[in-house]
Short mmCIF file of C-alpha atoms in Angstrom, two decimals:
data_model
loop_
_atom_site.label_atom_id
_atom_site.label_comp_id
_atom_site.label_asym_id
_atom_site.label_seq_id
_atom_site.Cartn_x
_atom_site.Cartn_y
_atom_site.Cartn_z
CA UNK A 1 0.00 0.00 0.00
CA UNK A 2 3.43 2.44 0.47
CA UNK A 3 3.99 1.48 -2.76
CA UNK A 4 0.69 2.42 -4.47
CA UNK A 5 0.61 6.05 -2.69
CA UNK A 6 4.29 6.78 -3.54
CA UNK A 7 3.25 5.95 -7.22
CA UNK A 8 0.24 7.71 -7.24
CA UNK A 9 1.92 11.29 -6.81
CA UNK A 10 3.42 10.56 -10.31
CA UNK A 11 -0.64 10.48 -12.33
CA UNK A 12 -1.43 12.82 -9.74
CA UNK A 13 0.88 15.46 -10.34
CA UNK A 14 0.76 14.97 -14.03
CA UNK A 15 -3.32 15.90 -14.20
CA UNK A 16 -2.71 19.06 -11.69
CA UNK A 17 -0.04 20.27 -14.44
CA UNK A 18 -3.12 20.80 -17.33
CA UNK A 19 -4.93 22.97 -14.59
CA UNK A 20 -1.58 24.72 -12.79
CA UNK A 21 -0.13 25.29 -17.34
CA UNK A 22 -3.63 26.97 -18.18
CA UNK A 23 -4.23 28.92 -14.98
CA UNK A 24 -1.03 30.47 -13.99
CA UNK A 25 1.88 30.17 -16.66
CA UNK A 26 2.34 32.99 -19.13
CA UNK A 27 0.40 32.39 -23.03
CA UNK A 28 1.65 32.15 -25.98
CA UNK A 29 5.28 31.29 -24.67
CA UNK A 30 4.95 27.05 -25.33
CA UNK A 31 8.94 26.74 -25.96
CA UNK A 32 10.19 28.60 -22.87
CA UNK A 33 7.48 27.27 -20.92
CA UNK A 34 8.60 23.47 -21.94
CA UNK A 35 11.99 24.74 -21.30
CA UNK A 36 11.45 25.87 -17.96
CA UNK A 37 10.08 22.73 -16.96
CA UNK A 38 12.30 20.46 -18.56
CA UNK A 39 15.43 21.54 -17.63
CA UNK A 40 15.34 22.16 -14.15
CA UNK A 41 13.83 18.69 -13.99
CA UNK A 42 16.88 17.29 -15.62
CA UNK A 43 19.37 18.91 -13.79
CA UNK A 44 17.49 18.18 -10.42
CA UNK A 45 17.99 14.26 -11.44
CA UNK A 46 21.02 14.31 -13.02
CA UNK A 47 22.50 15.64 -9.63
CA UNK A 48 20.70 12.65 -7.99
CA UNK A 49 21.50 9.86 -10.07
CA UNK A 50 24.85 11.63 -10.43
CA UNK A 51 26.02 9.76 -13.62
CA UNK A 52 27.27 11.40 -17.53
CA UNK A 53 25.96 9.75 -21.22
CA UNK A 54 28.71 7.14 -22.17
CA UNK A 55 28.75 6.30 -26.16
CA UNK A 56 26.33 6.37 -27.93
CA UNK A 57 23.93 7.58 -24.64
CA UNK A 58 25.10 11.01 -25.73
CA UNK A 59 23.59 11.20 -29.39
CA UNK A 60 20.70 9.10 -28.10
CA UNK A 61 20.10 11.32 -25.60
CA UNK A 62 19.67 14.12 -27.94
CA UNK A 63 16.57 12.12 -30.14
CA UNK A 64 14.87 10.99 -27.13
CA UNK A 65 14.95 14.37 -25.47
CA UNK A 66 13.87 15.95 -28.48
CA UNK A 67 10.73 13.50 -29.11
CA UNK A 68 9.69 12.84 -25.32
CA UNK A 69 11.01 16.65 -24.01
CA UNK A 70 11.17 18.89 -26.21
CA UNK A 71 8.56 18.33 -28.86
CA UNK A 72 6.11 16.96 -25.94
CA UNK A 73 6.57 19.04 -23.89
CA UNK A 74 5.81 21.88 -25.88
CA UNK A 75 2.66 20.63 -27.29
CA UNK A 76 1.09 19.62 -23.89
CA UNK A 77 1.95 23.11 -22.62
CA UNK A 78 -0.11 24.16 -26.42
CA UNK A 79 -2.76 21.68 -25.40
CA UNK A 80 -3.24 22.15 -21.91
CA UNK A 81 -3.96 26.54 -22.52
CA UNK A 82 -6.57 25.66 -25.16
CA UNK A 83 -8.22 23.11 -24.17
CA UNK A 84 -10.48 22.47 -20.96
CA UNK A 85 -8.65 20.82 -18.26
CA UNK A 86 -10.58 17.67 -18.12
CA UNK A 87 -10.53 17.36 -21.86
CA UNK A 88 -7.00 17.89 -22.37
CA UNK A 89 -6.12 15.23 -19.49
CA UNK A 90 -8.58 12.96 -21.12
CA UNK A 91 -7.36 12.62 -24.02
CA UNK A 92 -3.88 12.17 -23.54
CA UNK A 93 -5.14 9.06 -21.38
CA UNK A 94 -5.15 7.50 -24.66
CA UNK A 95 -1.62 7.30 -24.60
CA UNK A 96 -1.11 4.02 -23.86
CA UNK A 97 -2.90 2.63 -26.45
CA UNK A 98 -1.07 4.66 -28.83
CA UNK A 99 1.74 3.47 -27.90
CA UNK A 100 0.38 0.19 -28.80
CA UNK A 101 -0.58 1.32 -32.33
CA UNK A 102 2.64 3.01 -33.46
CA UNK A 103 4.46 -0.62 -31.86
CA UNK A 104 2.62 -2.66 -34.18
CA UNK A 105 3.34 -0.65 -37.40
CA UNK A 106 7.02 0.20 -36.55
CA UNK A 107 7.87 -2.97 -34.86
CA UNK A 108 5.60 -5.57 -35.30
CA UNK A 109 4.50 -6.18 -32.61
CA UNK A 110 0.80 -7.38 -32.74
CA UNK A 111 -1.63 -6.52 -30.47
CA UNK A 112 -4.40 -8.60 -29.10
CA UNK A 113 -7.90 -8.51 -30.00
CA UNK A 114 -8.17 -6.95 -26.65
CA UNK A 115 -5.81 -4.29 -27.53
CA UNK A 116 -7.61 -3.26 -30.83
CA UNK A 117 -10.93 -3.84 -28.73
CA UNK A 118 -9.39 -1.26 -26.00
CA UNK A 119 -7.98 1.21 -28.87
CA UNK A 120 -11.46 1.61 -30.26
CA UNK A 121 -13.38 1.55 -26.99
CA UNK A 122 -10.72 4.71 -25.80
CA UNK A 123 -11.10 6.31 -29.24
CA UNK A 124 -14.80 6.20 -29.76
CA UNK A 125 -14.50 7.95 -25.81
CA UNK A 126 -12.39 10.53 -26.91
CA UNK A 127 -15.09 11.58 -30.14
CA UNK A 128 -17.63 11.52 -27.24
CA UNK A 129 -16.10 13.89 -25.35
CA UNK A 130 -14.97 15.96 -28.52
CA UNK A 131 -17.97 15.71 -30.62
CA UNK A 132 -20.25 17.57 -28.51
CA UNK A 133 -21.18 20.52 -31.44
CA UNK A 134 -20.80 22.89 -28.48
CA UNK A 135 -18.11 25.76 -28.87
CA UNK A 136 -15.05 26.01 -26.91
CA UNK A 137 -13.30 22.98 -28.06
CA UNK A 138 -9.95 24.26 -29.89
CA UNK A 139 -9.41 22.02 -33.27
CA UNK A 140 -5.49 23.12 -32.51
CA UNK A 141 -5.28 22.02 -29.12
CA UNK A 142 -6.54 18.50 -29.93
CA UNK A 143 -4.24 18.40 -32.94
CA UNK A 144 -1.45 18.97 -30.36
CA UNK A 145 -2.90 16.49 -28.12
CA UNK A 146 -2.90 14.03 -30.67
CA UNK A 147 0.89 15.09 -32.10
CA UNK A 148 2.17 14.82 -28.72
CA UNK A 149 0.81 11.53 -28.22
CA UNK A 150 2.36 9.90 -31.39
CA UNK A 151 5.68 11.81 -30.81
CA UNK A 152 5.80 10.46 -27.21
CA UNK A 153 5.05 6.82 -28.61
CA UNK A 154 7.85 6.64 -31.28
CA UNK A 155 10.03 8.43 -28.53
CA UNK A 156 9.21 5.43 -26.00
CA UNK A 157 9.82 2.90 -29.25
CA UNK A 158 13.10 3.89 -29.51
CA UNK A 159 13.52 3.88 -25.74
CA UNK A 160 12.98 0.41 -25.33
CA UNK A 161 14.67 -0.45 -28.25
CA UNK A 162 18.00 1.76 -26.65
CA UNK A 163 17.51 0.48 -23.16
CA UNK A 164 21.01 -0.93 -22.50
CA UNK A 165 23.56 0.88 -20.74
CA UNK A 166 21.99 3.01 -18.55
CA UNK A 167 19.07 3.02 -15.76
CA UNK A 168 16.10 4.15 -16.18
CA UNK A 169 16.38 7.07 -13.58
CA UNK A 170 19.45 8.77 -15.58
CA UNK A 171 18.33 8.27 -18.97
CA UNK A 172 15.37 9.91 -17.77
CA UNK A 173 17.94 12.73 -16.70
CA UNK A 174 19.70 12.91 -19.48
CA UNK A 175 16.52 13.10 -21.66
CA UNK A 176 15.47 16.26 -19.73
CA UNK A 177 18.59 18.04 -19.73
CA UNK A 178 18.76 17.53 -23.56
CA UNK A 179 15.60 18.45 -24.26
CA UNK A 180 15.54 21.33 -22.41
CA UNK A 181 19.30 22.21 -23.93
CA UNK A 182 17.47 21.98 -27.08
CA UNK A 183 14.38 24.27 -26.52
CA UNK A 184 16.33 27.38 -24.80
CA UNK A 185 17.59 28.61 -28.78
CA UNK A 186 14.59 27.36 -30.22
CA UNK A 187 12.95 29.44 -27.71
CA UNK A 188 15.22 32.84 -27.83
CA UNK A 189 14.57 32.17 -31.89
CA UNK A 190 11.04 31.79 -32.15
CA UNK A 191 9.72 33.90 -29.16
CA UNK A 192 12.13 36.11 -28.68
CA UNK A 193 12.96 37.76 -24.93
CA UNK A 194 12.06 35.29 -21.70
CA UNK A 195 8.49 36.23 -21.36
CA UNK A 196 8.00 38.21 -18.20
CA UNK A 197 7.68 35.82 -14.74
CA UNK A 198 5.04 37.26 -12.11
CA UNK A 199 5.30 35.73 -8.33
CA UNK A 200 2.53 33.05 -9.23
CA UNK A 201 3.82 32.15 -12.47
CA UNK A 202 7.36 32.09 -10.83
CA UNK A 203 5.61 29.15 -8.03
CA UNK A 204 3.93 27.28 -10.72
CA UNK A 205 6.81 26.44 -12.92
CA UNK A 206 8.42 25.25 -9.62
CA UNK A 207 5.97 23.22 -9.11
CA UNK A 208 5.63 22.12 -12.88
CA UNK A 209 9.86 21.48 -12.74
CA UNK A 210 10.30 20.19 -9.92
CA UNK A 211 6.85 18.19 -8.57
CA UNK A 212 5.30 17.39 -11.93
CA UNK A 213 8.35 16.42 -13.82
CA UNK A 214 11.15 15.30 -11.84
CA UNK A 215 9.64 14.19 -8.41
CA UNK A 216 6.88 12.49 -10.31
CA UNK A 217 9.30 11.18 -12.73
CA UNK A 218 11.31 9.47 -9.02
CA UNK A 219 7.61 7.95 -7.95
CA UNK A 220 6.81 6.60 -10.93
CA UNK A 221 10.21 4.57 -11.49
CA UNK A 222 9.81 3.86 -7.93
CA UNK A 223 6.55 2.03 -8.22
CA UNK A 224 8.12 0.56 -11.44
CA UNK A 225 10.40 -1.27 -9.35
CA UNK A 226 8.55 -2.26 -6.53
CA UNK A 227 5.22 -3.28 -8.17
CA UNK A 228 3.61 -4.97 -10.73
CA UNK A 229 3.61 -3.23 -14.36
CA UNK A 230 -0.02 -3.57 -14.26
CA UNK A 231 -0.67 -2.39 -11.06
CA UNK A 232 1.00 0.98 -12.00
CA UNK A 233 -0.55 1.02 -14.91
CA UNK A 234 -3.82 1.24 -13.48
CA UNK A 235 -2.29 3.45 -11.24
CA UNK A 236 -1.77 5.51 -14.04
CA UNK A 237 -5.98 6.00 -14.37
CA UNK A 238 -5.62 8.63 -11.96
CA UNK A 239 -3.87 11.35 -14.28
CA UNK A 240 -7.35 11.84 -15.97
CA UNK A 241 -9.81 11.56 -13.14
CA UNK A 242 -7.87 14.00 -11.64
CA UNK A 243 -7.53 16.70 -14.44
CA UNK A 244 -11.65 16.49 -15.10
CA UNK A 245 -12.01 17.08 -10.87
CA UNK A 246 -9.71 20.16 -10.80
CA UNK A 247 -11.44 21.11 -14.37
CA UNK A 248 -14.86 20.58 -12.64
CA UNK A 249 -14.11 21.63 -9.05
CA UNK A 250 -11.47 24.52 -9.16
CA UNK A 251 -12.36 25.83 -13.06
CA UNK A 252 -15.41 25.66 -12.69
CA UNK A 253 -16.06 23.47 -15.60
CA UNK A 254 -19.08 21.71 -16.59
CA UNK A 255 -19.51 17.93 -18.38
CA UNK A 256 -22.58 16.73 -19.56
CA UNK A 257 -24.06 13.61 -19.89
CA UNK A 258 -22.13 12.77 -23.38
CA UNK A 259 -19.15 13.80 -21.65
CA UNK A 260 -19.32 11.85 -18.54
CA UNK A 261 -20.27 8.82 -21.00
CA UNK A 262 -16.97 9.14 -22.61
CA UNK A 263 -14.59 9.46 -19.41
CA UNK A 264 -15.83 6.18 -18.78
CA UNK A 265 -15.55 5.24 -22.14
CA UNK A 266 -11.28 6.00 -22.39
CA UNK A 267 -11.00 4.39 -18.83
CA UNK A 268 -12.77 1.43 -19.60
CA UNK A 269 -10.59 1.17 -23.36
CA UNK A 270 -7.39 1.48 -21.30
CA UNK A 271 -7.89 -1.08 -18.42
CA UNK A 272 -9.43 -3.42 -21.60
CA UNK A 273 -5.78 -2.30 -23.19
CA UNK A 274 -3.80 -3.31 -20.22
CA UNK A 275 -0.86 -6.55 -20.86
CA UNK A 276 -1.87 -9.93 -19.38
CA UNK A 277 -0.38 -11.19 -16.80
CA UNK A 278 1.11 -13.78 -19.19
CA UNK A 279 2.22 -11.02 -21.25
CA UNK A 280 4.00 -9.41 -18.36
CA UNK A 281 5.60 -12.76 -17.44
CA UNK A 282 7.41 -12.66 -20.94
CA UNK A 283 8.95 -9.47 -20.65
CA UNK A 284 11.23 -11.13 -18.16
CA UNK A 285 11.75 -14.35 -20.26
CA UNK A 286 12.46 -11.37 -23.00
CA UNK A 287 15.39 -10.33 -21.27
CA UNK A 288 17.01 -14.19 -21.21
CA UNK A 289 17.02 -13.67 -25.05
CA UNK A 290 19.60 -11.13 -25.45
CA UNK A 291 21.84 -11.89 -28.05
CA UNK A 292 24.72 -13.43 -25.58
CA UNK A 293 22.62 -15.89 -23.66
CA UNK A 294 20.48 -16.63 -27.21
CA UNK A 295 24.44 -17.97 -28.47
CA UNK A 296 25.19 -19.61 -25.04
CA UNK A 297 21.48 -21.96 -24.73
CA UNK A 298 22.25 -22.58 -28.27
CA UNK A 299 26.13 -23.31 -28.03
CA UNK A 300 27.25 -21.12 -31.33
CA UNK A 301 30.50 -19.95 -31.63
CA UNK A 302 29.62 -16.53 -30.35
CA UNK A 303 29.54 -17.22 -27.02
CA UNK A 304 32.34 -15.77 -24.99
CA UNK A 305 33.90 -16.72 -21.83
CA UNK A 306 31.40 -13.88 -20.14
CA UNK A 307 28.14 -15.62 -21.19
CA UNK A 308 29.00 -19.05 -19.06
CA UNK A 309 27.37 -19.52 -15.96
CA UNK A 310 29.03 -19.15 -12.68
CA UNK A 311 30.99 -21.17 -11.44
CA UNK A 312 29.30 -22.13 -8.21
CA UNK A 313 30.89 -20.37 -5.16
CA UNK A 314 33.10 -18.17 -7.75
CA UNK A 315 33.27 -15.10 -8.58
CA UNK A 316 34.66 -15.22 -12.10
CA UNK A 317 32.89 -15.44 -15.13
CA UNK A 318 34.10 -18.92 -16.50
CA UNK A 319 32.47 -22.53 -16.94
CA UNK A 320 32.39 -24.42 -13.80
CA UNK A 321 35.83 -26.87 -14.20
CA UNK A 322 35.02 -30.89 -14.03
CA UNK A 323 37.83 -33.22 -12.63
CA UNK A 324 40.58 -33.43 -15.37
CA UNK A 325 40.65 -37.55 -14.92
CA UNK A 326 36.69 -37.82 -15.52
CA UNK A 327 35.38 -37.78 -19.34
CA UNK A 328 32.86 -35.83 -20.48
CA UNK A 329 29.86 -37.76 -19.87
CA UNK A 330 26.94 -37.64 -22.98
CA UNK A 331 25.17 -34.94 -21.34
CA UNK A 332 28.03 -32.87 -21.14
CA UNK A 333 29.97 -33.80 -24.52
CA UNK A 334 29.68 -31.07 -27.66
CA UNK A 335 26.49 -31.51 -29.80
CA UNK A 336 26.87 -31.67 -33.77
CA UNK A 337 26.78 -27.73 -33.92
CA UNK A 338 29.67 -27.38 -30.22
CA UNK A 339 26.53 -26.99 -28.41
CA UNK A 340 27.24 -27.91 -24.93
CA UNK A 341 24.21 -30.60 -24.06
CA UNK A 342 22.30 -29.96 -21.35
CA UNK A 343 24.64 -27.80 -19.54
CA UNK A 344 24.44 -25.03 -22.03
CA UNK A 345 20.25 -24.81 -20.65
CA UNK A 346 21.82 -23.91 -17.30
CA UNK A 347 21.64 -19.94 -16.43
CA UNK A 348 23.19 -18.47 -14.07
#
């Protein structure tokens, strides 16, 4: 239950920030405004996770700040000061199940029935909400909505796909950092002088930095490590409901019937969208098929000293020795291809 509260700050913080981005920070500034909430972030956990981009980390670093900083950033700042809060937190709950999309055409990866079932339940939520025919609902903020979404998605592609070498708490640093590196000329370019700062606007983008962005950043790789995936993804429900209560509540907001129909309609597509249990079980058998352990279960000639096992009691990464006067017995003896029997199905 420690657990569960710590990682619900992260959804929690991230609906406040449509509310605090429309109420209190300065119009018509998107770049700075992305820029003052990305940086500070990344230099906040930079300083905590207290590690530098090694190889290619640096160059990657760059893309992935761009797509999931930078050009995100920017457009949810766009999105959250024209749209209503509830409907621009609504929307982006959709995420997830973009995601999903943008896997299976760039990747492959095909989704479930109850995936596709989920995209179209969230979807037909999100025209629900949308599709009212009343005014107020900016056709630019939910084209934003929907670019930051799909930038965000190929941005998390290549994340997975560029996981080694780093943890997940200083990536995340470096990602900030770099995007925020990258919007401060953009910025100066495109909207000339810093905009001017009052007091509240000064307390909101320290809240916006530093609460929504790199404290709820912490929680939510916390609860990443110390629960299950879809337990924090459910978790994650709470980013919307709380955007349409501060929309409602505080703004003074109003959703009718339709509206309310198709909240429940995006929160019921996303739990529908959620991974199987199965499914989550094979992201850990995924990671017993990188490339070195795929050549040692197999027994190719790739396999280095460094993918043995163990040897039991040792700390050095070579095969456990037999007794020199005791031949191999048939379990142990080289297959056709130098596989190594049924020790080579031994991990670590």
């Amino acid at each position: 239950m420690r657990w569960m509260a710590v990682t619900a700050f992260a959804p929690v913080a991230w609906g406040t920030n449509y509310y605090v981005t429309r109420e209190f920070l300065p119009a018509g500034h998107p770049l700075y405004g992305a820029a003052y909430r990305a940086l500070p972030a990344g230099l906040v956990l930079l300083a905590l996770c207290g590690q530098r981009p090694r190889g290619a980390w640096w160059w990657r670093s760059a893309v992935l700040g761009l797509l999931n900083v930078s050009v995100f950033f920017v457009l949810v700042y766009i999105a959250s000061q024209t749209l209503p809060t509830s409907l621009a937190s609504t929307v982006m709950a959709v995420s997830p199940l973009t995601m999903m999309l943008v896997a299976w055409l760039l990747m492959s990866e095909r989704p479930r029935a109850t995936h596709l079932a989920g995209a179209g339940v969230g979807l037909a939520g999100v025209c629900l909400m949308l599709l009212t025919g009343a005014e107020g609902v900016s056709a630019g903020g939910v084209a934003a909505s929907a670019a930051a979404m799909l930038a965000s998605s190929i941005g998390y592609i290549l994340a997975r796909r560029w996981s080694d070498g780093a943890d997940v708490l200083a990536s995340t640093a470096w990602q900030l950092t770099a995007g925020g590196l990258l919007l401060l000329p953009a910025a100066a370019a495109a909207e000339g002088p810093p905009p001017a700062v009052s007091v509240p606007a000064l307390f909101a983008f320290a809240y916006v930095a530093l609460a929504a962005t790199a404290l709820a950043f912490t929680a939510w790789f916390t609860g990443l490590r110390h629960l299950p995936a879809g337990t924090v993804g459910l978790v994650g429900l709470l980013n919307p409901v709380t955007g349409v209560l501060l929309g409602t509540a505080i703004a003074s907001e109003t959703l009718t019937v339709q509206q309310l129909g198709g909240l429940a309609l995006v929160l019921a597509g996303v739990v529908l969208g959620r991974p199987t249990r199965a499914e989550r079980r094979g992201g850990g058998r995924a990671a017993l098929a990188a490339p070195g352990l795929r050549r040692l279960r197999r027994g190719l000639p790739g396999a280095t000293r460094s993918h043995w096992p163990l040897r039991r009691g040792s700390g050095s990464a070579r095969p456990a020795s037999r007794p020199a006067d005791k031949p191999p017995t048939a379990a142990q003896a080289p297959g056709p291809h130098g596989s190594c029997g049924d020790r080579a199905n031994e991990l670590p």
